[in-house]
CSV table of C-alpha atoms in Angstrom, one decimal:
chain,number,residue,atom,x,y,z
A,344,UNK,CA,-20.6,-18.0,-22.4
A,345,UNK,CA,-17.8,-16.7,-20.3
A,346,UNK,CA,-18.3,-13.2,-21.7
A,347,UNK,CA,-22.0,-13.1,-20.9
A,348,UNK,CA,-21.7,-11.2,-17.8
A,349,UNK,CA,-19.5,-8.6,-19.6
A,350,UNK,CA,-22.1,-8.1,-22.3
A,351,UNK,CA,-24.8,-7.9,-19.8
A,352,UNK,CA,-22.7,-5.2,-17.9
A,353,UNK,CA,-22.9,-3.1,-21.1
A,354,UNK,CA,-26.6,-3.0,-21.2
A,355,UNK,CA,-28.1,0.1,-19.7
A,356,UNK,CA,-31.3,-1.6,-18.8
A,357,UNK,CA,-29.5,-4.2,-16.7
A,358,UNK,CA,-27.4,-1.5,-15.1
A,359,UNK,CA,-30.5,0.6,-14.3
A,360,UNK,CA,-32.3,-2.3,-12.7
A,361,UNK,CA,-29.3,-3.5,-10.6
A,362,UNK,CA,-28.3,-0.1,-9.5
A,363,UNK,CA,-31.6,0.7,-8.1
A,364,UNK,CA,-30.8,-1.9,-5.5
A,365,UNK,CA,-27.3,-0.5,-4.9
A,366,UNK,CA,-28.3,3.1,-4.6
A,367,UNK,CA,-29.7,3.0,-1.0
A,368,UNK,CA,-26.8,1.0,0.2
A,369,UNK,CA,-24.2,3.3,-1.3
A,370,UNK,CA,-26.0,6.3,0.1
A,371,UNK,CA,-26.3,4.8,3.6
A,372,UNK,CA,-22.6,3.7,3.7
A,373,UNK,CA,-21.2,7.0,2.3
A,374,UNK,CA,-23.4,9.1,4.7
A,375,UNK,CA,-22.3,7.0,7.7
A,376,UNK,CA,-18.6,7.2,6.7
A,377,UNK,CA,-18.8,10.9,5.9
A,378,UNK,CA,-20.6,11.9,9.1
A,379,UNK,CA,-18.3,9.8,11.3
A,380,UNK,CA,-15.3,11.1,9.5
A,381,UNK,CA,-16.4,14.8,9.7
A,382,UNK,CA,-17.3,14.6,13.4
A,383,UNK,CA,-14.2,12.7,14.3
A,384,UNK,CA,-11.9,14.9,12.2
A,385,UNK,CA,-13.4,18.2,13.1
A,386,UNK,CA,-14.4,17.5,16.7
A,387,UNK,CA,-12.1,15.0,18.2
A,388,UNK,CA,-8.8,14.7,16.3
A,389,UNK,CA,-6.1,16.6,18.1
A,390,UNK,CA,-5.0,20.1,17.0
A,391,UNK,CA,-1.8,20.4,14.9
A,392,UNK,CA,1.2,21.8,16.7
A,393,UNK,CA,2.0,24.4,14.1
A,394,UNK,CA,-1.2,24.9,12.1
A,395,UNK,CA,-3.7,24.8,15.0
A,396,UNK,CA,-7.2,24.1,13.8
A,397,UNK,CA,-6.7,25.3,10.3
A,398,UNK,CA,-5.2,22.0,9.2
A,399,UNK,CA,-8.6,20.3,9.6
A,400,UNK,CA,-9.5,21.3,6.1
A,401,UNK,CA,-7.3,18.5,5.1
A,402,UNK,CA,-10.3,16.2,5.8
A,403,UNK,CA,-12.0,17.7,2.7
A,404,UNK,CA,-9.1,18.8,0.6
A,405,UNK,CA,-7.1,15.5,0.4
A,406,UNK,CA,-10.1,13.2,-0.5
A,407,UNK,CA,-11.3,15.7,-3.1
A,408,UNK,CA,-8.0,16.0,-4.7
A,409,UNK,CA,-7.4,12.2,-4.7
A,410,UNK,CA,-10.8,11.7,-6.3
A,411,UNK,CA,-10.4,14.4,-8.8
A,412,UNK,CA,-7.4,12.6,-10.3
A,413,UNK,CA,-8.9,9.1,-9.8
A,414,UNK,CA,-12.1,10.4,-11.5
A,415,UNK,CA,-10.1,11.4,-14.5
A,416,UNK,CA,-8.6,8.0,-14.9
A,417,UNK,CA,-12.0,6.3,-14.4
A,418,UNK,CA,-13.3,8.5,-17.2
A,419,UNK,CA,-10.4,7.6,-19.4
A,420,UNK,CA,-10.7,3.9,-18.8
A,421,UNK,CA,-14.5,3.9,-19.4
A,422,UNK,CA,-14.0,6.0,-22.5
A,423,UNK,CA,-11.4,3.4,-23.7
A,424,UNK,CA,-13.7,0.4,-23.0
A,425,UNK,CA,-16.4,2.3,-24.9
A,426,UNK,CA,-14.2,2.8,-27.9
A,427,UNK,CA,-12.8,-0.7,-27.9
A,428,UNK,CA,-15.9,-2.8,-27.2
A,429,UNK,CA,-18.5,-0.2,-28.4
A,430,UNK,CA,-20.2,-0.4,-25.0
A,431,UNK,CA,-23.0,2.0,-24.6
A,432,UNK,CA,-23.0,2.0,-20.8
A,433,UNK,CA,-19.3,2.8,-20.4
A,434,UNK,CA,-19.7,6.0,-22.6
A,435,UNK,CA,-22.6,7.0,-20.3
A,436,UNK,CA,-20.4,6.4,-17.2
A,437,UNK,CA,-17.7,8.6,-18.8
A,438,UNK,CA,-20.1,11.4,-19.6
A,439,UNK,CA,-21.5,11.2,-16.1
A,440,UNK,CA,-18.0,11.3,-14.5
A,441,UNK,CA,-16.9,14.6,-16.2
A,442,UNK,CA,-19.0,17.1,-14.3
A,443,UNK,CA,-18.4,15.2,-11.0
A,444,UNK,CA,-14.7,15.3,-11.6
A,445,UNK,CA,-14.7,19.0,-12.5
A,446,UNK,CA,-16.7,19.7,-9.3
A,447,UNK,CA,-14.2,17.7,-7.2
A,448,UNK,CA,-11.2,19.5,-8.8
A,449,UNK,CA,-12.8,22.8,-8.1
A,450,UNK,CA,-13.5,21.8,-4.5
A,451,UNK,CA,-9.8,20.7,-4.1
A,452,UNK,CA,-8.7,24.1,-5.5
A,453,UNK,CA,-10.9,26.1,-3.3
A,454,UNK,CA,-10.2,24.2,-0.1
A,455,UNK,CA,-6.5,24.4,-1.0
A,456,UNK,CA,-6.7,28.2,-1.4
A,457,UNK,CA,-8.6,28.5,1.9
A,458,UNK,CA,-6.0,26.3,3.6
A,459,UNK,CA,-3.2,28.3,2.0
A,460,UNK,CA,-4.3,31.6,3.5
A,461,UNK,CA,-3.5,30.7,7.2
A,462,UNK,CA,-0.6,28.5,6.6
A,463,UNK,CA,1.2,30.1,3.7
A,464,UNK,CA,-0.2,33.6,4.0
A,465,UNK,CA,-1.6,33.6,0.5
A,466,UNK,CA,-4.7,32.2,-1.2
A,467,UNK,CA,-3.0,31.4,-4.5
A,468,UNK,CA,0.6,30.3,-5.2
A,469,UNK,CA,1.9,29.0,-8.5
A,470,UNK,CA,3.1,25.9,-6.8
A,471,UNK,CA,3.4,22.7,-9.0
A,472,UNK,CA,0.6,20.9,-7.5
A,473,UNK,CA,-1.9,23.8,-7.5
A,474,UNK,CA,-1.0,24.5,-11.1
A,475,UNK,CA,-1.4,21.0,-12.3
A,476,UNK,CA,-4.8,20.8,-10.5
A,477,UNK,CA,-5.8,24.0,-12.3
A,478,UNK,CA,-4.8,22.5,-15.7
A,479,UNK,CA,-6.7,19.3,-14.7
A,480,UNK,CA,-9.8,21.5,-14.2
A,481,UNK,CA,-9.3,23.0,-17.6
A,482,UNK,CA,-9.1,19.5,-19.1
A,483,UNK,CA,-12.3,18.5,-17.5
A,484,UNK,CA,-14.0,21.7,-18.6
A,485,UNK,CA,-12.8,21.2,-22.2
A,486,UNK,CA,-14.2,17.7,-22.2
A,487,UNK,CA,-17.5,18.9,-20.8
A,488,UNK,CA,-17.6,21.8,-23.4
A,489,UNK,CA,-16.9,19.3,-26.3
A,490,UNK,CA,-19.6,16.9,-25.2
A,491,UNK,CA,-22.1,19.8,-25.0
A,492,UNK,CA,-21.1,21.2,-28.4
A,493,UNK,CA,-21.5,18.0,-30.5
A,494,UNK,CA,-25.3,17.5,-31.0
A,495,UNK,CA,-25.2,13.9,-32.0
A,496,UNK,CA,-24.7,11.9,-28.8
A,497,UNK,CA,-23.1,9.0,-30.7
A,498,UNK,CA,-20.3,11.2,-32.1
A,499,UNK,CA,-20.1,13.3,-28.8
A,500,UNK,CA,-19.4,10.0,-26.8
A,501,UNK,CA,-16.6,8.9,-29.1
A,502,UNK,CA,-15.1,12.3,-29.5
A,503,UNK,CA,-15.0,12.9,-25.7
A,504,UNK,CA,-13.5,9.4,-25.1
A,505,UNK,CA,-10.7,10.2,-27.6
A,506,UNK,CA,-10.1,13.6,-26.0
A,507,UNK,CA,-10.0,12.0,-22.6
A,508,UNK,CA,-7.4,9.5,-23.8
A,509,UNK,CA,-5.2,12.1,-25.3
A,510,UNK,CA,-5.4,13.9,-21.9
A,511,UNK,CA,-4.4,10.9,-20.1
A,512,UNK,CA,-1.3,10.6,-22.1
A,513,UNK,CA,-0.6,14.2,-21.4
A,514,UNK,CA,-1.3,14.3,-17.6
A,515,UNK,CA,2.0,12.8,-16.5
A,516,UNK,CA,3.9,15.1,-19.0
A,517,UNK,CA,2.0,18.2,-17.8
A,518,UNK,CA,2.6,17.2,-14.1
A,519,UNK,CA,6.3,16.7,-14.7
A,520,UNK,CA,6.8,19.8,-16.7
A,521,UNK,CA,4.9,21.9,-14.3
A,522,UNK,CA,6.9,20.4,-11.4
A,523,UNK,CA,10.1,21.3,-13.3
A,524,UNK,CA,8.9,24.7,-14.1
A,525,UNK,CA,7.9,25.6,-10.6
A,526,UNK,CA,11.1,24.2,-9.0
A,527,UNK,CA,13.0,26.5,-11.5
A,528,UNK,CA,11.0,29.6,-11.0
A,529,UNK,CA,10.2,29.2,-7.2
A,530,UNK,CA,13.2,28.3,-5.2
A,531,UNK,CA,11.6,26.9,-2.1
A,532,UNK,CA,9.9,30.0,-0.7
A,533,UNK,CA,6.9,28.3,0.4
A,534,UNK,CA,6.8,24.5,1.1
A,535,UNK,CA,3.8,22.4,1.8
A,536,UNK,CA,4.3,21.8,5.5
A,537,UNK,CA,3.2,18.3,5.4
A,538,UNK,CA,4.8,16.1,8.0
A,539,UNK,CA,6.2,13.0,6.5
A,540,UNK,CA,4.3,10.7,8.8
A,541,UNK,CA,0.9,11.8,10.1
A,542,UNK,CA,-0.2,10.7,13.6
A,543,UNK,CA,-2.7,8.0,13.7
A,544,UNK,CA,-5.1,10.1,15.6
A,545,UNK,CA,-5.3,12.5,12.7
A,546,UNK,CA,-4.9,9.7,10.1
A,547,UNK,CA,-7.9,7.5,10.9
A,548,UNK,CA,-10.5,10.2,10.4
A,549,UNK,CA,-8.8,11.1,7.2
A,550,UNK,CA,-8.9,7.4,6.0
A,551,UNK,CA,-12.6,7.4,6.9
A,552,UNK,CA,-13.2,10.6,5.0
A,553,UNK,CA,-11.3,9.1,1.9
A,554,UNK,CA,-13.3,6.0,2.0
A,555,UNK,CA,-16.5,8.1,2.5
A,556,UNK,CA,-15.6,10.2,-0.5
A,557,UNK,CA,-15.0,7.1,-2.6
A,558,UNK,CA,-18.5,5.8,-1.6
A,559,UNK,CA,-20.1,9.1,-2.2
A,560,UNK,CA,-18.4,9.4,-5.6
A,561,UNK,CA,-19.8,5.9,-6.5
A,562,UNK,CA,-23.2,7.0,-5.4
A,563,UNK,CA,-23.2,10.3,-7.4
A,564,UNK,CA,-21.7,8.6,-10.4
A,565,UNK,CA,-24.4,5.9,-10.3
A,566,UNK,CA,-27.1,8.6,-10.0
A,567,UNK,CA,-25.8,10.7,-12.9
A,568,UNK,CA,-25.4,7.6,-15.0
A,569,UNK,CA,-29.0,6.5,-14.2
A,570,UNK,CA,-30.3,9.9,-15.3
A,571,UNK,CA,-28.3,9.7,-18.5
A,572,UNK,CA,-29.6,6.3,-19.2
A,573,UNK,CA,-33.2,7.5,-18.9
A,574,UNK,CA,-32.5,10.5,-21.1
A,575,UNK,CA,-30.9,8.3,-23.8
A,576,UNK,CA,-33.3,5.4,-23.6
A,577,UNK,CA,-36.6,7.2,-23.0
A,578,UNK,CA,-38.1,5.8,-26.2
A,579,UNK,CA,-37.5,2.2,-25.2
A,580,UNK,CA,-40.3,0.0,-23.9
A,581,UNK,CA,-38.8,-0.6,-20.5
A,582,UNK,CA,-38.4,3.1,-19.7
A,583,UNK,CA,-41.9,3.8,-20.9
A,584,UNK,CA,-43.1,1.0,-18.6
A,585,UNK,CA,-41.3,2.5,-15.7
A,586,UNK,CA,-42.9,5.8,-16.5
A,587,UNK,CA,-46.3,4.4,-16.6
A,588,UNK,CA,-45.9,2.6,-13.4
A,589,UNK,CA,-44.5,5.7,-11.8
A,590,UNK,CA,-41.5,4.0,-10.6
A,591,UNK,CA,-38.9,6.7,-11.3
B,29,UNK,CA,-11.9,-18.0,-69.3
B,30,UNK,CA,-12.7,-15.3,-66.7
B,31,UNK,CA,-11.1,-17.2,-63.9
B,32,UNK,CA,-8.6,-15.3,-61.9
B,33,UNK,CA,-5.9,-17.0,-59.9
B,34,UNK,CA,-6.9,-17.0,-56.2
B,35,UNK,CA,-5.4,-14.1,-54.3
B,36,UNK,CA,-5.3,-11.8,-57.4
B,37,UNK,CA,-7.4,-9.2,-55.8
B,38,UNK,CA,-5.3,-9.3,-52.6
B,39,UNK,CA,-2.1,-8.7,-54.4
B,40,UNK,CA,-3.6,-5.6,-56.1
B,41,UNK,CA,-4.7,-4.3,-52.8
B,42,UNK,CA,-1.4,-5.0,-51.2
B,43,UNK,CA,0.4,-3.2,-54.0
B,44,UNK,CA,-1.9,-0.2,-53.5
B,45,UNK,CA,-1.1,-0.2,-49.8
B,46,UNK,CA,2.6,-0.3,-50.4
B,47,UNK,CA,2.6,2.9,-52.4
B,48,UNK,CA,2.5,5.2,-49.4
B,49,UNK,CA,5.4,7.4,-50.6
B,50,UNK,CA,4.0,8.7,-53.8
B,51,UNK,CA,0.6,9.4,-52.3
B,52,UNK,CA,2.2,11.2,-49.4
B,53,UNK,CA,4.2,13.5,-51.6
B,54,UNK,CA,1.5,14.1,-54.1
B,55,UNK,CA,-0.7,15.2,-51.1
B,56,UNK,CA,2.1,17.3,-49.7
B,57,UNK,CA,2.6,19.2,-53.0
B,58,UNK,CA,-1.1,19.7,-53.4
B,59,UNK,CA,-1.5,21.0,-49.8
B,60,UNK,CA,1.4,23.4,-50.2
B,61,UNK,CA,0.0,24.7,-53.5
B,62,UNK,CA,-3.3,25.4,-51.8
B,63,UNK,CA,-1.7,27.0,-48.9
B,64,UNK,CA,0.4,29.3,-51.1
B,65,UNK,CA,-2.6,30.3,-53.2
B,66,UNK,CA,-4.6,31.3,-50.1
B,67,UNK,CA,-2.3,34.1,-49.2
B,68,UNK,CA,-4.5,36.0,-46.7
B,69,UNK,CA,-4.9,32.8,-44.6
B,70,UNK,CA,-1.2,32.5,-44.7
B,71,UNK,CA,-0.4,36.0,-43.6
B,72,UNK,CA,-3.2,36.5,-41.0
B,73,UNK,CA,-1.7,34.5,-38.2
B,74,UNK,CA,1.7,36.2,-38.6
B,75,UNK,CA,0.0,39.7,-38.7
B,76,UNK,CA,-2.0,38.7,-35.6
B,77,UNK,CA,1.2,37.6,-33.8
B,78,UNK,CA,3.0,40.8,-34.6
B,79,UNK,CA,0.0,43.1,-34.0
B,80,UNK,CA,-0.7,41.7,-30.6
B,81,UNK,CA,2.9,41.8,-29.6
B,82,UNK,CA,3.1,45.4,-30.6
B,83,UNK,CA,0.2,46.1,-28.4
B,84,UNK,CA,1.9,44.7,-25.3
B,85,UNK,CA,4.5,47.5,-24.8
B,86,UNK,CA,1.6,50.0,-25.3
B,87,UNK,CA,-0.3,48.2,-22.5
B,88,UNK,CA,2.4,47.6,-20.0
B,89,UNK,CA,4.8,50.5,-20.7
B,90,UNK,CA,7.9,50.8,-22.8
B,91,UNK,CA,10.6,50.4,-20.1
B,92,UNK,CA,13.3,48.3,-21.8
B,93,UNK,CA,14.2,46.3,-18.7
B,94,UNK,CA,10.5,45.3,-18.1
B,95,UNK,CA,10.2,44.2,-21.8
B,96,UNK,CA,13.3,42.1,-21.5
B,97,UNK,CA,12.0,40.5,-18.5
B,98,UNK,CA,8.6,39.7,-20.1
B,99,UNK,CA,9.8,38.9,-23.7
B,100,UNK,CA,10.2,35.1,-23.5
B,101,UNK,CA,6.8,34.5,-22.0
B,102,UNK,CA,4.9,37.1,-24.1
B,103,UNK,CA,6.4,36.0,-27.4
B,104,UNK,CA,5.8,32.3,-26.6
B,105,UNK,CA,2.1,32.8,-25.5
B,106,UNK,CA,1.5,34.9,-28.6
B,107,UNK,CA,3.0,32.2,-30.8
B,108,UNK,CA,0.7,29.7,-29.1
B,109,UNK,CA,-2.3,31.8,-29.8
B,110,UNK,CA,-1.4,32.5,-33.4
B,111,UNK,CA,-0.9,28.7,-34.1
B,112,UNK,CA,-4.2,28.0,-32.3
B,113,UNK,CA,-6.1,30.6,-34.4
B,114,UNK,CA,-4.7,29.2,-37.7
B,115,UNK,CA,-5.5,25.6,-36.6
B,116,UNK,CA,-9.2,26.0,-37.0
B,117,UNK,CA,-8.8,26.0,-40.8
B,118,UNK,CA,-6.6,22.8,-40.8
B,119,UNK,CA,-9.3,20.4,-41.9
B,120,UNK,CA,-12.2,22.8,-42.4
B,121,UNK,CA,-11.9,23.4,-46.2
B,122,UNK,CA,-11.5,19.7,-46.9
B,123,UNK,CA,-14.4,18.8,-44.7
B,124,UNK,CA,-16.7,21.3,-46.3
B,125,UNK,CA,-16.0,20.3,-49.9
B,126,UNK,CA,-16.0,16.5,-49.0
B,127,UNK,CA,-12.4,15.8,-49.8
B,128,UNK,CA,-11.8,14.7,-46.3
B,129,UNK,CA,-14.2,11.9,-46.8
B,130,UNK,CA,-12.4,10.8,-50.0
B,131,UNK,CA,-9.1,11.0,-48.1
B,132,UNK,CA,-10.6,8.7,-45.4
B,133,UNK,CA,-11.6,6.3,-48.1
B,134,UNK,CA,-8.1,5.9,-49.5
B,135,UNK,CA,-6.4,2.5,-49.1
B,136,UNK,CA,-3.6,4.3,-47.4
B,137,UNK,CA,-4.0,4.9,-43.7
B,138,UNK,CA,-5.3,8.4,-42.8
B,139,UNK,CA,-2.2,8.8,-40.8
B,140,UNK,CA,-0.1,9.9,-43.8
B,141,UNK,CA,-2.7,12.3,-45.1
B,142,UNK,CA,-3.0,13.9,-41.7
B,143,UNK,CA,0.8,14.0,-41.4
B,144,UNK,CA,1.1,15.8,-44.7
B,145,UNK,CA,-1.5,18.4,-43.7
B,146,UNK,CA,0.2,19.0,-40.4
B,147,UNK,CA,3.6,19.4,-42.0
B,148,UNK,CA,2.2,21.9,-44.4
B,149,UNK,CA,0.5,23.8,-41.6
B,150,UNK,CA,3.7,24.1,-39.7
B,151,UNK,CA,5.6,25.2,-42.9
B,152,UNK,CA,3.2,28.0,-43.5
B,153,UNK,CA,2.7,29.1,-39.9
B,154,UNK,CA,5.2,27.8,-37.4
B,155,UNK,CA,8.2,28.3,-39.6
B,156,UNK,CA,7.5,31.9,-40.5
B,157,UNK,CA,6.9,32.6,-36.8
B,158,UNK,CA,10.3,31.2,-36.0
B,159,UNK,CA,11.9,33.2,-38.8
B,160,UNK,CA,10.2,36.4,-37.6
B,161,UNK,CA,11.5,36.0,-34.0
B,162,UNK,CA,14.7,38.0,-34.3
B,163,UNK,CA,12.5,41.1,-35.3
B,164,UNK,CA,10.4,40.6,-32.2
B,165,UNK,CA,13.5,40.1,-30.1
B,166,UNK,CA,14.5,43.6,-31.4
B,167,UNK,CA,11.1,45.1,-30.5
B,168,UNK,CA,11.3,43.6,-27.0
B,169,UNK,CA,14.9,44.5,-26.3
B,170,UNK,CA,16.0,40.9,-26.0
B,171,UNK,CA,19.7,40.5,-25.3
B,172,UNK,CA,21.8,38.9,-28.0
B,173,UNK,CA,22.0,35.7,-26.0
B,174,UNK,CA,18.2,35.1,-26.3
B,175,UNK,CA,17.9,35.2,-30.1
B,176,UNK,CA,19.2,31.8,-30.9
B,177,UNK,CA,17.2,29.9,-28.2
B,178,UNK,CA,14.1,31.8,-29.1
B,179,UNK,CA,14.4,30.9,-32.8
B,180,UNK,CA,15.3,27.2,-32.1
B,181,UNK,CA,12.6,26.8,-29.4
B,182,UNK,CA,10.0,28.4,-31.7
B,183,UNK,CA,11.1,26.1,-34.5
B,184,UNK,CA,10.7,23.0,-32.5
B,185,UNK,CA,7.8,24.1,-30.3
B,186,UNK,CA,5.5,25.4,-33.1
B,187,UNK,CA,5.8,21.9,-34.7
B,188,UNK,CA,4.7,20.4,-31.4
B,189,UNK,CA,1.8,22.9,-31.3
B,190,UNK,CA,0.7,22.1,-34.9
B,191,UNK,CA,0.7,18.4,-34.1
B,192,UNK,CA,-1.1,18.5,-30.8
B,193,UNK,CA,-3.6,21.1,-32.1
B,194,UNK,CA,-4.5,18.9,-35.1
B,195,UNK,CA,-6.3,16.6,-32.7
B,196,UNK,CA,-8.6,19.4,-31.5
B,197,UNK,CA,-9.1,20.6,-35.1
B,198,UNK,CA,-10.1,17.1,-36.1
B,199,UNK,CA,-12.5,16.7,-33.2
B,200,UNK,CA,-14.3,20.0,-33.8
B,201,UNK,CA,-14.3,20.0,-37.6
B,202,UNK,CA,-17.9,19.0,-37.8
B,203,UNK,CA,-19.0,22.1,-35.7
B,204,UNK,CA,-20.1,25.3,-37.4
B,205,UNK,CA,-18.1,27.7,-35.1
B,206,UNK,CA,-15.4,25.7,-33.4
B,207,UNK,CA,-13.0,28.6,-32.5
B,208,UNK,CA,-13.5,29.0,-28.8
B,209,UNK,CA,-14.1,25.4,-28.2
B,210,UNK,CA,-11.0,24.4,-30.0
B,211,UNK,CA,-9.0,26.8,-27.8
B,212,UNK,CA,-10.7,25.4,-24.7
B,213,UNK,CA,-9.9,21.8,-25.4
B,214,UNK,CA,-6.4,22.3,-26.7
B,215,UNK,CA,-4.9,24.9,-24.4
B,216,UNK,CA,-4.3,22.6,-21.5
B,217,UNK,CA,-2.4,20.2,-23.7
B,218,UNK,CA,-0.1,23.0,-24.9
B,219,UNK,CA,1.2,23.7,-21.3
B,220,UNK,CA,4.4,21.5,-21.5
B,221,UNK,CA,5.5,23.1,-24.8
B,222,UNK,CA,5.0,26.6,-23.4
B,223,UNK,CA,7.0,25.8,-20.3
B,224,UNK,CA,10.0,24.4,-22.1
B,225,UNK,CA,9.8,26.9,-25.0
B,226,UNK,CA,9.9,29.9,-22.8
B,227,UNK,CA,12.1,28.1,-20.4
B,228,UNK,CA,14.8,27.7,-23.1
B,229,UNK,CA,14.8,31.5,-23.7
B,230,UNK,CA,14.8,32.3,-20.0
B,231,UNK,CA,17.6,29.9,-19.2
B,232,UNK,CA,19.8,31.5,-22.0
B,233,UNK,CA,19.0,35.0,-20.6
B,234,UNK,CA,20.0,33.9,-17.1
B,235,UNK,CA,23.3,32.7,-18.5
B,236,UNK,CA,22.6,28.9,-18.3
B,237,UNK,CA,22.7,26.4,-21.1
B,238,UNK,CA,19.5,25.7,-22.8
B,239,UNK,CA,20.2,22.5,-24.6
B,240,UNK,CA,18.1,20.5,-22.0
B,241,UNK,CA,14.9,22.5,-22.8
B,242,UNK,CA,15.5,22.1,-26.5
B,243,UNK,CA,16.1,18.4,-26.0
B,244,UNK,CA,12.8,18.0,-24.2
B,245,UNK,CA,11.0,20.0,-26.9
B,246,UNK,CA,12.5,17.6,-29.4
B,247,UNK,CA,11.4,14.6,-27.4
B,248,UNK,CA,7.9,16.0,-27.2
B,249,UNK,CA,8.1,16.6,-31.0
B,250,UNK,CA,9.1,13.0,-31.7
B,251,UNK,CA,6.3,11.6,-29.5
B,252,UNK,CA,3.7,13.9,-30.8
B,253,UNK,CA,4.9,13.3,-34.4
B,254,UNK,CA,4.3,9.6,-33.9
B,255,UNK,CA,1.1,9.7,-31.9
B,256,UNK,CA,-0.8,12.9,-32.8
B,257,UNK,CA,-1.6,12.1,-36.5
B,258,UNK,CA,-2.9,8.7,-35.2
B,259,UNK,CA,-5.3,10.4,-32.8
B,260,UNK,CA,-6.2,13.1,-35.3
B,261,UNK,CA,-7.0,10.4,-37.9
B,262,UNK,CA,-9.2,8.6,-35.5
B,263,UNK,CA,-10.8,11.9,-34.6
B,264,UNK,CA,-11.5,12.6,-38.3
B,265,UNK,CA,-13.2,9.4,-38.7
B,266,UNK,CA,-15.4,10.2,-35.6
B,267,UNK,CA,-16.2,13.6,-37.0
B,268,UNK,CA,-17.1,12.3,-40.4
B,269,UNK,CA,-19.6,10.2,-38.7
B,270,UNK,CA,-21.4,13.2,-37.3
């Protein structure tokens, strides 16, 4: 009986019904946090002494980069849960997380490049962090490509979960080796001019943005998962009922 | 009359499971024989490796200093591509004629069958690549100091590449044309091997010791040797389900 909630969690129908209640809340909270964070960060936070206004891209860059990595781990964990407990829903969450993660990684790379131009004087630099983000993007794209290539959804789910897990084992190794590589090949020409402690007046809006990004991520992930559930389960009675009642 | 002592079946099965060694070596011999009989498949990756490397000086110019500067990276990237191209065929033939399913049905874990296949793949692609490396060093005006680290790093590194790539080959074996997809999903995982492989040669050329890079490659090889056949075996079971 203690496992009942766990089994229920694995049912796409249960998730679909529950999440329709969560969706407006998640949307409202993330919009509130994001709007407050953007207005505070871009309009009211003080200028940086060295970087001027250009540092303000941090309010997009850092949350996107954080979530890009966290998203990969979320994908790996849900893939593992799917493989171990054969849970349909967690495979769907994994599949939904891949394009979102890729988009966030891409956003982190683009904002990083735009930030690099005024501060470092170049859009692209083979710095350890940038390079490992690029490889993370390739990992995401590979998983998406694999999921599209396998026609049988059941196989695609398991194959993607396995590839994600292999990638998880590799991420620390890739990160460490790229770090080693760039420290060897690039003796401190360009350093990320990040102050070790960021002033509270700049930090609070950043915190708001990070929280807002997390809520936004949860919202998008839920929305994507709901679409995948409908696609997968459209033959079932409950989806047909929803269709006839025009509730979608 | 027909009563068997309880547990008779189990002991039979247990005996069967214990015999991993003979099965492994039989498979190894069979795979090697097959590989040696398909000579074009054996030679093609090597020809690709040498041909593309011969195109490089034509493309970038024949200045010896420039070639020396680029040699470690170019040779390593080409070794990576050659391994990747040959990887596609790793499980393909066995998948198409159904023997992969039979291997999966064996009482022995799939781990050993996969390990045997990877070992043979390395013997017929990675090892010749490493043996060819002095010739390429000559073509690319590599200083004498670079020859040994190039050969050793290729020796260790191509084994890592074969192991890691086998996971991708197993995941895509059910697809009709897996070539590009295999490259897409496996390339990011090759990054550490590339870094330390070309790093070893570069370090030797710069006059430093290169044992650290080789040690890291050996560490990656041991980890991949223990884990990659496991993942590839699981991937084969997933693909057979397709």
